[in-house]
Amino acid sequence: MVLCRILNCLPRTIVNHNRIGNFFLHTSLLPRTSTNGISLKSLKDQILTPIGFRENAVLLIGFFNSGFHRSIHDDLGNTKVGNYEIDPNPNVDCGRIAEETEKLCKLLSNHRSSSGLEPALDCAKVDLSPTLVVEVLKKLSNAGIIALSFFRWAEKHKGFKHTTESYNALIEALGKIKQFKMVWNLTGEMKRKGLLTKDTFGLISRRYARARKVKEAIEAFERMEKFGMKLELSDFNRLIDILCKSRHVDRAHQVFDIWKNTKFKPDIKSYTILLEGWGQEQNLLILDEVYREMRDNGFEPDYVTYGILINAQCKAKKYDEAIRMFHEMESNNIKPTPHIYCTLINGLGSEKRLGEALKFFELSKASGFIPEAPTYNALVGSYCCSNRIYDAYKVVDEMRKCGIGPNSRTFDIILHHLIKARRTKEAYSVFQKMTDDGPGCVPNVSTYEIMVRMFCNEERSDMAMRVWDQMKGKGVLPGMHMFSTLINSLCHENKLEDACKYFQEMLDVGIRPPAQMFGNLKQALLDEGKKDTVLILGQKLEKLRKTSIVG
């Protein structure tokens, strides 16, 4: 509470708001190609000679929020709070869990509200287990109201008990639709049952931060002590990381400055979190200040630090500076990681400096790293950026031969570039054939969003709705952006009955529509003289905004 009052009195740090969306940054290596006749020294000499920065080149911008970039901190400590890992149980039939998850999600996705849901679930005849419940709740992350109904149905079963993971999955879903009162009720339940962990508070803080409620995010963090938990350095780092990843880097930096050396003593990870945050904001000036402070406090850069600095330079399109840092890193006897190679390959590939990207791949392979699926995906993206989609297809064939893919992300990259090149028929054909490559290539919500947007942009809302129905048939539930895309398109094509149907479905799962989208729908209805419909929808929306879920 005290910190929040102090922060409100401080001037906000000036941030560079000329932001560029995330380009592809796959965190692995690039694919397997021959290195015969190429020496490691020769490759380094070719790569590390600056070629010149082309200031007017166009940087490929990422096409949806989830992106392909994985934070360098996701695998370091406890800063990642969005996924719920379950200890592998050799007695659990993974295939059966997957089948029953899809079965339940199909059933749930066909219910536009929680009414009548429990009898339908009772007829599903599944072997309910904590693992199954968590998997279903994760699939329902875009449908908080339905997720709560499913959660309450599950706990009524004799002998069944929810776990920390199932509570956290539900809290994530409810946090997305800003049902924070219910979130805190669940937190109290977890405390009484002995299931409450620090991860839960990380989730709550993250959801507040994503909702632009920074004050509440910090207060949620501070409430850990009231629940009997001792705050440690890793917890402070987590809060700073959450704020940075939610695009509140200036506030994260203020928290860092106020609390450092009083509530916690920063370590190198504290500084690298801030470096990554300012790098994502492309504010290289403040990034450099943090880097100098880090070194002044006795922390020398390691491979994580260099990875962040190189990524920041690539994000700012300063590729030659990124290459110089790579060279500096090796001069300091710090071995580059797969993440660093991929950062450079993706950055150079997105700038159509394909030759250099491929050389960095060769260098990475000569350094002893084994290519994986993300590695091939990076190469696919690099070829696509240079309009060499035929070569990208050849990489996919090589992935099949090597038995390491492709996966849904591979096709998301290809689909994006096909659509960008206006090869929409080919994109739809690729989309239809995805599942031929096995379970790893089942379209996910990102894939469906790409296709729905493509058809909406082509003014083919009929096809967009067909893809939508296919998605729902697979038990995949859409998020706010996907609803908005389809409803706006239906309004544009004057298919107002369908637009109202999807708007109602959006409200039924607890998603609050963006003001601009509702404004478009309202105006389209008024233009057709449907004032009564506007009033009814407005009342329903207002009810959703004011009503807290009770469960």
Coordinates of C-alpha atoms in Angstrom, one line a residue:
M1 CA 0.0 0.0 0.0
V2 CA 2.8 2.4 1.0
L3 CA 4.7 1.7 -2.2
C4 CA 1.7 2.4 -4.3
R5 CA 1.2 5.8 -2.7
I6 CA 4.9 6.6 -3.3
L7 CA 4.6 5.5 -7.0
N8 CA 1.6 7.7 -7.6
C9 CA 3.6 10.7 -6.6
L10 CA 6.5 9.9 -8.9
P11 CA 6.8 11.2 -12.5
R12 CA 6.5 8.4 -15.0
T13 CA 9.8 7.5 -16.8
I14 CA 9.9 8.7 -20.3
V15 CA 9.5 5.7 -22.5
N16 CA 10.2 5.4 -26.3
H17 CA 6.6 4.7 -27.5
N18 CA 7.7 4.2 -31.1
R19 CA 7.3 0.5 -30.6
I20 CA 7.6 -2.1 -33.2
G21 CA 5.7 -5.4 -32.7
N22 CA 7.6 -8.5 -31.8
F23 CA 9.2 -10.2 -34.8
F24 CA 9.9 -13.9 -34.8
L25 CA 12.4 -14.8 -32.1
H26 CA 12.4 -18.6 -31.8
T27 CA 14.4 -19.7 -28.8
S28 CA 16.4 -22.5 -30.2
L29 CA 18.7 -23.3 -33.0
L30 CA 18.4 -23.5 -36.7
P31 CA 18.2 -26.5 -38.9
R32 CA 20.4 -29.2 -40.0
T33 CA 22.5 -28.4 -43.1
S34 CA 25.9 -29.5 -44.3
T35 CA 29.0 -27.9 -43.0
N36 CA 31.4 -29.8 -45.2
G37 CA 34.3 -27.8 -46.2
I38 CA 33.5 -24.9 -43.9
S39 CA 35.8 -24.1 -41.0
L40 CA 34.6 -22.6 -37.8
K41 CA 37.1 -19.7 -38.1
S42 CA 36.0 -19.1 -41.7
L43 CA 32.4 -18.8 -40.7
K44 CA 33.2 -16.4 -37.9
D45 CA 35.3 -14.2 -40.2
Q46 CA 32.4 -14.0 -42.6
I47 CA 29.7 -13.4 -40.0
L48 CA 31.6 -10.9 -37.8
T49 CA 32.5 -8.6 -40.6
P50 CA 29.9 -5.8 -40.5
I51 CA 28.0 -5.5 -43.7
G52 CA 26.3 -2.2 -43.0
F53 CA 23.0 -1.4 -41.5
R54 CA 20.2 -0.8 -44.0
E55 CA 18.2 1.8 -42.2
N56 CA 15.3 1.8 -44.5
A57 CA 14.8 -2.0 -44.5
V58 CA 11.4 -3.3 -43.3
L59 CA 11.4 -5.3 -40.2
L60 CA 9.0 -8.2 -40.1
I61 CA 6.4 -7.5 -37.4
G62 CA 4.9 -10.3 -35.3
F63 CA 1.3 -11.0 -36.2
F64 CA -0.3 -12.0 -33.0
N65 CA 0.3 -11.2 -29.4
S66 CA 1.5 -14.6 -28.3
G67 CA 4.3 -14.2 -30.7
F68 CA 7.2 -16.7 -31.2
H69 CA 9.6 -15.1 -28.8
R70 CA 10.1 -16.8 -25.5
S71 CA 11.5 -14.6 -22.7
I72 CA 15.0 -15.5 -21.7
H73 CA 13.8 -15.5 -18.1
D74 CA 11.1 -18.2 -18.7
D75 CA 13.6 -20.9 -17.9
L76 CA 15.4 -19.1 -15.1
G77 CA 13.8 -19.4 -11.7
N78 CA 10.2 -18.6 -10.9
T79 CA 9.4 -15.6 -13.1
K80 CA 7.1 -17.5 -15.5
V81 CA 3.7 -17.9 -14.0
G82 CA 1.4 -18.7 -17.0
N83 CA 1.9 -22.4 -17.3
Y84 CA 1.0 -25.1 -14.8
E85 CA 3.2 -28.1 -14.8
I86 CA 2.0 -31.4 -13.5
D87 CA 4.4 -34.0 -12.3
P88 CA 4.5 -36.9 -14.8
N89 CA 2.6 -39.9 -13.5
P90 CA 3.5 -43.2 -15.2
N91 CA 0.1 -44.6 -14.3
V92 CA -1.8 -41.9 -16.3
D93 CA -2.7 -42.8 -19.8
C94 CA -1.8 -39.6 -21.6
G95 CA -3.7 -40.6 -24.7
R96 CA -6.9 -41.2 -22.7
I97 CA -6.4 -37.8 -20.9
A98 CA -6.1 -36.1 -24.3
E99 CA -9.2 -37.8 -25.7
E100 CA -11.3 -37.0 -22.6
T101 CA -10.1 -33.4 -22.5
E102 CA -11.2 -32.9 -26.1
K103 CA -14.5 -34.7 -25.4
L104 CA -15.3 -32.4 -22.5
C105 CA -14.1 -29.2 -24.2
K106 CA -16.3 -30.0 -27.2
L107 CA -19.3 -30.5 -24.9
L108 CA -18.5 -27.3 -23.0
S109 CA -17.9 -25.2 -26.1
N110 CA -21.4 -26.0 -27.3
H111 CA -23.0 -24.5 -24.2
R112 CA -23.4 -20.8 -24.5
S113 CA -24.1 -20.5 -20.8
S114 CA -23.7 -22.5 -17.6
S115 CA -27.4 -23.4 -17.5
G116 CA -27.9 -27.1 -18.3
L117 CA -24.2 -27.7 -18.2
E118 CA -24.1 -30.1 -15.2
P119 CA -26.5 -32.7 -16.6
A120 CA -24.6 -32.7 -19.9
L121 CA -21.3 -33.2 -18.1
D122 CA -22.9 -36.0 -16.0
C123 CA -23.6 -37.9 -19.2
A124 CA -20.1 -37.5 -20.5
K125 CA -18.9 -40.6 -18.5
V126 CA -15.3 -39.7 -18.1
D127 CA -12.8 -40.9 -15.5
L128 CA -12.4 -37.7 -13.6
S129 CA -8.8 -37.0 -12.3
P130 CA -6.9 -33.9 -11.2
T131 CA -4.8 -34.2 -14.3
L132 CA -7.9 -34.2 -16.6
V133 CA -9.5 -31.3 -14.7
V134 CA -6.4 -29.2 -15.0
E135 CA -6.1 -29.9 -18.8
V136 CA -9.7 -28.9 -19.4
L137 CA -9.4 -25.8 -17.3
K138 CA -6.3 -24.7 -19.3
K139 CA -8.3 -25.2 -22.5
L140 CA -11.1 -23.0 -21.0
S141 CA -8.7 -20.1 -20.2
N142 CA -10.8 -17.9 -22.6
A143 CA -14.1 -18.8 -21.0
G144 CA -13.9 -18.0 -17.3
I145 CA -17.6 -18.5 -16.6
I146 CA -17.7 -21.9 -18.1
A147 CA -14.4 -22.8 -16.4
L148 CA -15.9 -21.9 -13.0
S149 CA -19.0 -24.1 -13.7
F150 CA -16.8 -27.0 -14.7
F151 CA -14.7 -26.5 -11.7
R152 CA -17.7 -26.6 -9.3
W153 CA -19.1 -29.6 -11.1
A154 CA -15.9 -31.5 -10.7
E155 CA -15.6 -30.9 -7.0
K156 CA -19.0 -32.4 -6.4
H157 CA -17.7 -35.8 -7.4
K158 CA -17.2 -38.2 -4.6
G159 CA -13.6 -38.6 -3.7
F160 CA -12.4 -35.8 -6.0
K161 CA -10.3 -33.0 -4.6
H162 CA -8.9 -30.0 -6.5
T163 CA -5.2 -29.3 -6.5
T164 CA -3.2 -26.2 -6.4
E165 CA -2.8 -26.5 -10.2
S166 CA -6.6 -26.7 -10.9
Y167 CA -7.2 -23.6 -8.7
N168 CA -4.5 -21.7 -10.4
A169 CA -5.8 -22.6 -13.8
L170 CA -9.3 -21.3 -12.8
I171 CA -7.8 -18.1 -11.4
E172 CA -6.0 -17.5 -14.7
A173 CA -9.3 -17.9 -16.6
L174 CA -11.3 -15.6 -14.2
G175 CA -8.5 -13.1 -14.1
K176 CA -8.7 -12.8 -17.9
I177 CA -12.3 -11.6 -17.6
K178 CA -11.4 -9.3 -14.6
Q179 CA -13.4 -11.2 -12.1
F180 CA -11.0 -10.4 -9.3
K181 CA -13.5 -10.6 -6.4
M182 CA -14.1 -14.3 -7.3
V183 CA -10.3 -14.7 -7.7
W184 CA -9.8 -13.6 -4.1
N185 CA -12.6 -15.9 -2.9
L186 CA -10.8 -18.8 -4.5
T187 CA -7.5 -17.6 -2.9
G188 CA -9.2 -17.8 0.5
E189 CA -10.4 -21.4 -0.3
M190 CA -6.9 -22.4 -1.2
K191 CA -5.6 -21.0 2.1
R192 CA -8.1 -23.0 4.1
K193 CA -7.3 -26.2 2.2
G194 CA -3.5 -25.7 2.5
L195 CA -3.2 -25.3 -1.3
L196 CA -2.0 -21.7 -1.5
T197 CA 1.4 -21.0 -3.0
K198 CA 3.4 -18.0 -4.1
D199 CA 2.6 -19.0 -7.7
T200 CA -1.0 -18.1 -7.1
F201 CA -0.1 -14.5 -6.1
G202 CA 2.1 -14.3 -9.2
L203 CA -0.9 -15.2 -11.4
I204 CA -3.1 -12.6 -9.7
S205 CA -0.5 -9.9 -10.0
R206 CA 0.0 -10.8 -13.6
R207 CA -3.7 -10.6 -14.4
Y208 CA -4.0 -7.2 -12.6
A209 CA -1.0 -5.9 -14.6
R210 CA -2.4 -7.1 -17.9
A211 CA -5.6 -5.3 -17.0
R212 CA -3.5 -2.1 -16.5
K213 CA -4.2 -2.2 -12.8
V214 CA -0.6 -1.7 -11.7
K215 CA -1.4 -0.5 -8.2
E216 CA -3.5 -3.6 -7.6
A217 CA -0.8 -5.8 -9.0
I218 CA 1.7 -4.5 -6.5
E219 CA -0.9 -4.8 -3.6
A220 CA -1.6 -8.4 -4.6
F221 CA 2.1 -9.1 -4.2
E222 CA 2.3 -7.4 -0.8
R223 CA -0.7 -9.4 0.4
M224 CA 1.5 -12.5 0.4
E225 CA 2.8 -11.5 3.8
K226 CA -0.7 -11.3 5.2
F227 CA -1.2 -14.9 4.1
G228 CA 1.8 -15.9 6.1
M229 CA 4.4 -16.1 3.4
K230 CA 7.9 -14.7 3.7
L231 CA 9.0 -12.5 0.8
E232 CA 12.3 -13.5 -0.7
L233 CA 14.5 -12.1 -3.5
S234 CA 13.0 -14.4 -6.1
D235 CA 9.5 -13.0 -5.2
F236 CA 10.7 -9.4 -5.8
N237 CA 12.3 -10.5 -9.1
R238 CA 9.0 -12.1 -10.1
L239 CA 7.0 -8.9 -9.5
I240 CA 9.5 -6.8 -11.5
D241 CA 9.3 -9.4 -14.3
I242 CA 5.5 -9.5 -14.3
L243 CA 5.4 -5.7 -14.6
C244 CA 8.0 -5.6 -17.4
K245 CA 6.2 -8.3 -19.4
S246 CA 2.9 -6.5 -19.0
R247 CA 4.5 -3.4 -20.6
H248 CA 4.8 -1.5 -17.4
V249 CA 8.6 -1.3 -17.5
D250 CA 8.7 2.3 -16.1
R251 CA 6.7 1.2 -13.0
A252 CA 8.8 -1.9 -12.6
H253 CA 11.9 0.3 -12.6
Q254 CA 10.4 2.6 -10.0
V255 CA 9.6 -0.5 -7.8
F256 CA 13.2 -1.6 -8.2
D257 CA 14.6 1.8 -7.2
I258 CA 12.4 2.2 -4.2
W259 CA 12.8 -1.3 -2.8
K260 CA 16.4 -2.1 -3.7
N261 CA 18.8 -2.4 -0.7
T262 CA 15.9 -1.9 1.7
K263 CA 13.4 -4.7 1.1
F264 CA 15.8 -6.8 -1.1
K265 CA 19.3 -6.7 -2.4
P266 CA 19.3 -7.0 -6.2
D267 CA 21.2 -9.9 -7.9
I268 CA 22.2 -10.2 -11.5
K269 CA 18.8 -11.6 -12.4
S270 CA 17.1 -8.4 -11.0
Y271 CA 19.2 -6.4 -13.5
T272 CA 18.7 -8.7 -16.4
I273 CA 14.9 -8.5 -16.0
L274 CA 15.1 -4.7 -16.2
L275 CA 17.4 -5.0 -19.2
E276 CA 15.0 -7.3 -21.0
G277 CA 12.1 -5.0 -20.2
W278 CA 13.8 -1.8 -21.6
G279 CA 15.0 -3.9 -24.6
Q280 CA 11.4 -4.8 -25.4
E281 CA 10.5 -1.1 -25.2
Q282 CA 13.4 -0.4 -27.5
N283 CA 14.7 2.2 -25.0
L284 CA 18.4 1.6 -25.5
L285 CA 19.3 4.7 -23.5
I286 CA 17.8 3.5 -20.2
L287 CA 19.0 -0.1 -21.0
D288 CA 22.5 1.2 -21.2
E289 CA 22.1 3.0 -17.8
V290 CA 20.8 -0.2 -16.2
Y291 CA 23.7 -2.1 -17.7
R292 CA 26.3 0.4 -16.3
E293 CA 24.6 0.3 -12.8
M294 CA 24.7 -3.5 -12.9
R295 CA 28.5 -3.5 -13.6
D296 CA 29.1 -0.8 -11.1
N297 CA 27.5 -3.1 -8.5
G298 CA 30.0 -5.9 -9.3
F299 CA 27.9 -8.0 -11.7
E300 CA 29.7 -8.9 -14.9
P301 CA 27.6 -9.8 -17.9
D302 CA 27.0 -13.6 -18.5
Y303 CA 25.4 -15.4 -21.4
V304 CA 21.9 -14.4 -20.2
T305 CA 22.9 -10.7 -20.1
Y306 CA 24.5 -10.9 -23.6
G307 CA 21.5 -12.7 -24.9
I308 CA 19.2 -9.8 -23.7
L309 CA 21.6 -7.1 -25.1
I310 CA 21.8 -8.8 -28.5
N311 CA 18.1 -9.3 -28.5
A312 CA 17.5 -5.6 -27.8
Q313 CA 19.8 -4.5 -30.6
C314 CA 18.0 -6.9 -33.0
K315 CA 14.7 -5.5 -31.9
A316 CA 15.9 -2.0 -32.7
K317 CA 17.2 -3.3 -36.0
K318 CA 20.8 -2.6 -35.1
Y319 CA 22.0 -5.9 -36.4
D320 CA 25.6 -4.9 -36.9
E321 CA 25.8 -3.8 -33.3
A322 CA 24.2 -7.2 -32.3
I323 CA 26.9 -9.0 -34.2
R324 CA 29.6 -6.8 -32.6
M325 CA 28.3 -7.9 -29.2
F326 CA 28.4 -11.5 -30.3
H327 CA 32.0 -11.0 -31.1
E328 CA 32.6 -9.3 -27.7
M329 CA 31.0 -12.1 -25.9
E330 CA 33.3 -14.7 -27.5
S331 CA 36.3 -12.5 -26.7
N332 CA 35.3 -12.7 -23.1
N333 CA 35.3 -16.5 -23.3
I334 CA 31.5 -16.7 -22.9
K335 CA 30.0 -19.4 -25.1
P336 CA 27.0 -18.2 -27.1
T337 CA 23.8 -20.2 -26.3
P338 CA 21.2 -21.6 -28.7
H339 CA 19.0 -18.7 -27.7
I340 CA 21.6 -16.1 -28.9
Y341 CA 22.1 -17.9 -32.2
C342 CA 18.4 -18.0 -32.8
T343 CA 18.0 -14.3 -31.9
L344 CA 20.5 -13.4 -34.5
I345 CA 19.2 -15.8 -37.1
N346 CA 15.6 -14.6 -36.7
G347 CA 16.6 -10.9 -36.7
L348 CA 18.8 -11.2 -39.7
G349 CA 16.3 -13.4 -41.5
S350 CA 13.5 -10.9 -40.8
E351 CA 15.6 -8.2 -42.4
K352 CA 16.1 -10.4 -45.5
R353 CA 19.8 -10.9 -44.7
L354 CA 19.2 -14.5 -45.3
G355 CA 22.8 -15.4 -46.1
E356 CA 24.1 -14.1 -42.8
A357 CA 21.2 -15.9 -41.0
L358 CA 22.2 -19.2 -42.6
K359 CA 25.9 -18.6 -41.7
F360 CA 24.9 -18.2 -38.1
F361 CA 23.1 -21.4 -38.3
E362 CA 26.2 -23.1 -39.6
L363 CA 28.2 -21.5 -36.8
S364 CA 25.7 -22.7 -34.2
K365 CA 25.9 -26.3 -35.5
A366 CA 29.7 -26.2 -35.7
S367 CA 29.6 -25.1 -32.0
G368 CA 28.0 -28.4 -31.1
F369 CA 24.3 -27.6 -30.7
I370 CA 21.8 -30.1 -32.0
P371 CA 18.9 -28.6 -34.0
E372 CA 15.3 -29.0 -32.7
A373 CA 11.8 -28.2 -33.9
P374 CA 12.1 -24.5 -33.0
T375 CA 15.4 -24.4 -34.9
Y376 CA 13.7 -25.5 -38.1
N377 CA 10.9 -23.1 -37.4
A378 CA 13.4 -20.3 -37.3
L379 CA 14.8 -21.3 -40.7
V380 CA 11.2 -21.6 -42.1
G381 CA 10.6 -18.0 -40.9
S382 CA 13.9 -16.7 -42.5
Y383 CA 13.1 -18.3 -45.9
C384 CA 9.5 -17.0 -45.8
C385 CA 10.8 -13.4 -45.0
S386 CA 12.8 -13.6 -48.2
N387 CA 9.8 -14.8 -50.2
R388 CA 11.3 -18.2 -50.6
I389 CA 8.4 -20.2 -49.5
Y390 CA 9.3 -23.1 -51.7
D391 CA 12.5 -23.5 -49.7
A392 CA 10.4 -23.2 -46.5
Y393 CA 8.4 -26.2 -47.7
K394 CA 11.7 -28.1 -48.3
V395 CA 12.7 -27.4 -44.7
V396 CA 9.3 -28.9 -43.5
D397 CA 10.0 -32.0 -45.6
E398 CA 13.4 -32.2 -43.9
M399 CA 11.7 -31.9 -40.5
R400 CA 9.6 -34.9 -41.3
K401 CA 12.6 -37.0 -42.4
C402 CA 14.4 -36.2 -39.2
G403 CA 11.4 -37.0 -37.1
I404 CA 11.4 -33.6 -35.2
G405 CA 8.2 -32.0 -36.6
P406 CA 6.7 -30.0 -38.1
N407 CA 4.4 -28.6 -35.4
S408 CA 1.5 -26.1 -35.4
R409 CA 3.9 -23.2 -34.9
T410 CA 5.7 -24.2 -38.2
F411 CA 2.5 -23.9 -40.1
D412 CA 1.5 -20.7 -38.3
I413 CA 4.6 -19.1 -39.7
I414 CA 3.9 -20.3 -43.2
L415 CA 0.3 -19.3 -43.1
H416 CA 1.1 -15.8 -42.0
H417 CA 3.5 -15.3 -44.9
L418 CA 1.2 -16.9 -47.5
I419 CA -1.6 -14.6 -46.4
K420 CA 0.8 -11.6 -46.5
A421 CA 1.7 -12.6 -50.1
R422 CA -2.1 -12.8 -50.9
R423 CA -1.8 -16.5 -51.6
T424 CA -5.0 -17.2 -49.6
K425 CA -6.1 -20.3 -51.5
E426 CA -2.8 -21.9 -50.8
A427 CA -3.0 -20.8 -47.2
Y428 CA -6.4 -22.5 -46.8
S429 CA -5.1 -25.7 -48.5
V430 CA -2.1 -25.8 -46.1
F431 CA -4.4 -25.2 -43.1
Q432 CA -6.7 -28.1 -44.2
K433 CA -3.8 -30.5 -44.5
M434 CA -2.1 -29.6 -41.2
T435 CA -3.5 -32.6 -39.2
D436 CA -1.9 -35.0 -41.8
D437 CA 1.4 -34.4 -40.0
G438 CA 0.1 -35.9 -36.7
P439 CA -1.1 -34.7 -33.3
G440 CA 1.7 -32.1 -33.0
C441 CA 0.2 -30.2 -36.0
V442 CA -3.4 -29.9 -34.7
P443 CA -4.4 -26.3 -35.3
N444 CA -4.5 -24.3 -32.0
V445 CA -6.3 -21.0 -31.2
S446 CA -3.6 -19.0 -32.9
T447 CA -3.9 -21.0 -36.1
Y448 CA -7.7 -20.6 -36.2
E449 CA -7.3 -16.8 -35.5
I450 CA -5.0 -16.5 -38.5
M451 CA -7.5 -18.2 -40.7
V452 CA -10.6 -16.3 -39.4
R453 CA -8.8 -13.0 -39.9
M454 CA -7.8 -14.0 -43.4
F455 CA -11.3 -14.7 -44.5
C456 CA -12.7 -11.7 -42.7
N457 CA -10.2 -9.5 -44.6
E458 CA -11.3 -11.1 -47.8
E459 CA -14.9 -10.3 -46.9
R460 CA -15.7 -14.0 -46.8
S461 CA -17.3 -14.1 -43.4
D462 CA -19.1 -17.3 -44.5
M463 CA -15.8 -19.1 -44.6
A464 CA -14.7 -17.4 -41.4
M465 CA -17.8 -18.9 -39.7
R466 CA -17.0 -22.3 -41.2
V467 CA -13.5 -22.2 -39.7
W468 CA -15.0 -21.0 -36.4
D469 CA -17.4 -23.9 -36.3
Q470 CA -14.6 -26.3 -37.1
M471 CA -12.6 -24.8 -34.2
K472 CA -15.5 -25.1 -31.8
G473 CA -16.0 -28.7 -32.9
K474 CA -12.5 -29.4 -31.8
G475 CA -13.2 -27.9 -28.4
V476 CA -11.0 -24.8 -29.0
L477 CA -12.5 -21.7 -27.5
P478 CA -11.8 -18.2 -29.0
G479 CA -10.6 -15.2 -27.2
M480 CA -11.6 -11.5 -27.2
H481 CA -9.6 -10.5 -30.3
M482 CA -11.0 -13.4 -32.4
F483 CA -14.6 -12.5 -31.4
S484 CA -13.9 -8.9 -32.3
T485 CA -12.5 -9.7 -35.7
L486 CA -15.5 -11.8 -36.7
I487 CA -18.1 -9.5 -35.3
N488 CA -16.6 -6.4 -37.0
S489 CA -16.5 -8.3 -40.3
L490 CA -20.1 -9.4 -40.0
C491 CA -21.1 -5.8 -39.3
H492 CA -19.1 -4.7 -42.4
E493 CA -21.0 -7.3 -44.5
N494 CA -24.3 -6.3 -42.9
K495 CA -24.9 -9.7 -41.4
L496 CA -26.2 -8.3 -38.2
E497 CA -28.2 -11.3 -37.0
D498 CA -25.0 -13.3 -37.0
A499 CA -23.0 -10.5 -35.5
C500 CA -25.5 -10.3 -32.6
K501 CA -25.3 -14.1 -32.1
Y502 CA -21.5 -14.0 -31.7
F503 CA -21.8 -10.9 -29.5
Q504 CA -24.2 -12.8 -27.2
E505 CA -21.8 -15.8 -27.2
M506 CA -19.0 -13.5 -26.2
L507 CA -21.0 -12.2 -23.2
D508 CA -22.1 -15.7 -22.2
V509 CA -18.5 -16.8 -21.6
G510 CA -17.8 -13.6 -19.7
I511 CA -15.6 -11.7 -22.2
R512 CA -16.1 -8.0 -22.1
P513 CA -16.1 -6.6 -25.7
P514 CA -13.8 -3.7 -26.7
A515 CA -15.6 -0.4 -26.8
Q516 CA -14.8 0.1 -30.5
M517 CA -16.2 -3.2 -31.5
F518 CA -19.4 -2.6 -29.6
G519 CA -19.6 0.8 -31.1
N520 CA -19.4 -0.6 -34.6
L521 CA -22.1 -3.1 -33.9
K522 CA -24.3 -0.5 -32.2
Q523 CA -24.0 1.9 -35.2
A524 CA -24.7 -0.9 -37.7
L525 CA -27.8 -1.8 -35.9
L526 CA -29.0 1.8 -35.6
D527 CA -28.4 2.3 -39.3
E528 CA -30.9 -0.6 -39.8
G529 CA -33.4 0.9 -37.4
K530 CA -32.8 -1.8 -34.8
K531 CA -32.8 0.5 -31.7
D532 CA -34.5 -2.0 -29.5
T533 CA -31.7 -4.6 -30.2
V534 CA -29.1 -1.9 -29.3
L535 CA -30.9 -1.3 -26.0
I536 CA -31.1 -5.0 -25.1
L537 CA -27.4 -5.6 -25.9
G538 CA -26.4 -2.5 -24.0
Q539 CA -28.3 -3.7 -20.9
K540 CA -26.7 -7.2 -21.1
L541 CA -23.2 -5.6 -21.5
E542 CA -23.8 -3.3 -18.5
K543 CA -25.0 -6.3 -16.4
L544 CA -21.8 -8.2 -17.3
R545 CA -19.7 -5.2 -16.3
K546 CA -21.4 -4.7 -12.9
T547 CA -22.0 -8.3 -11.9
S548 CA -19.4 -10.3 -10.0
I549 CA -19.4 -14.0 -10.5
V550 CA -20.5 -16.0 -7.5
G551 CA -19.6 -19.7 -7.4

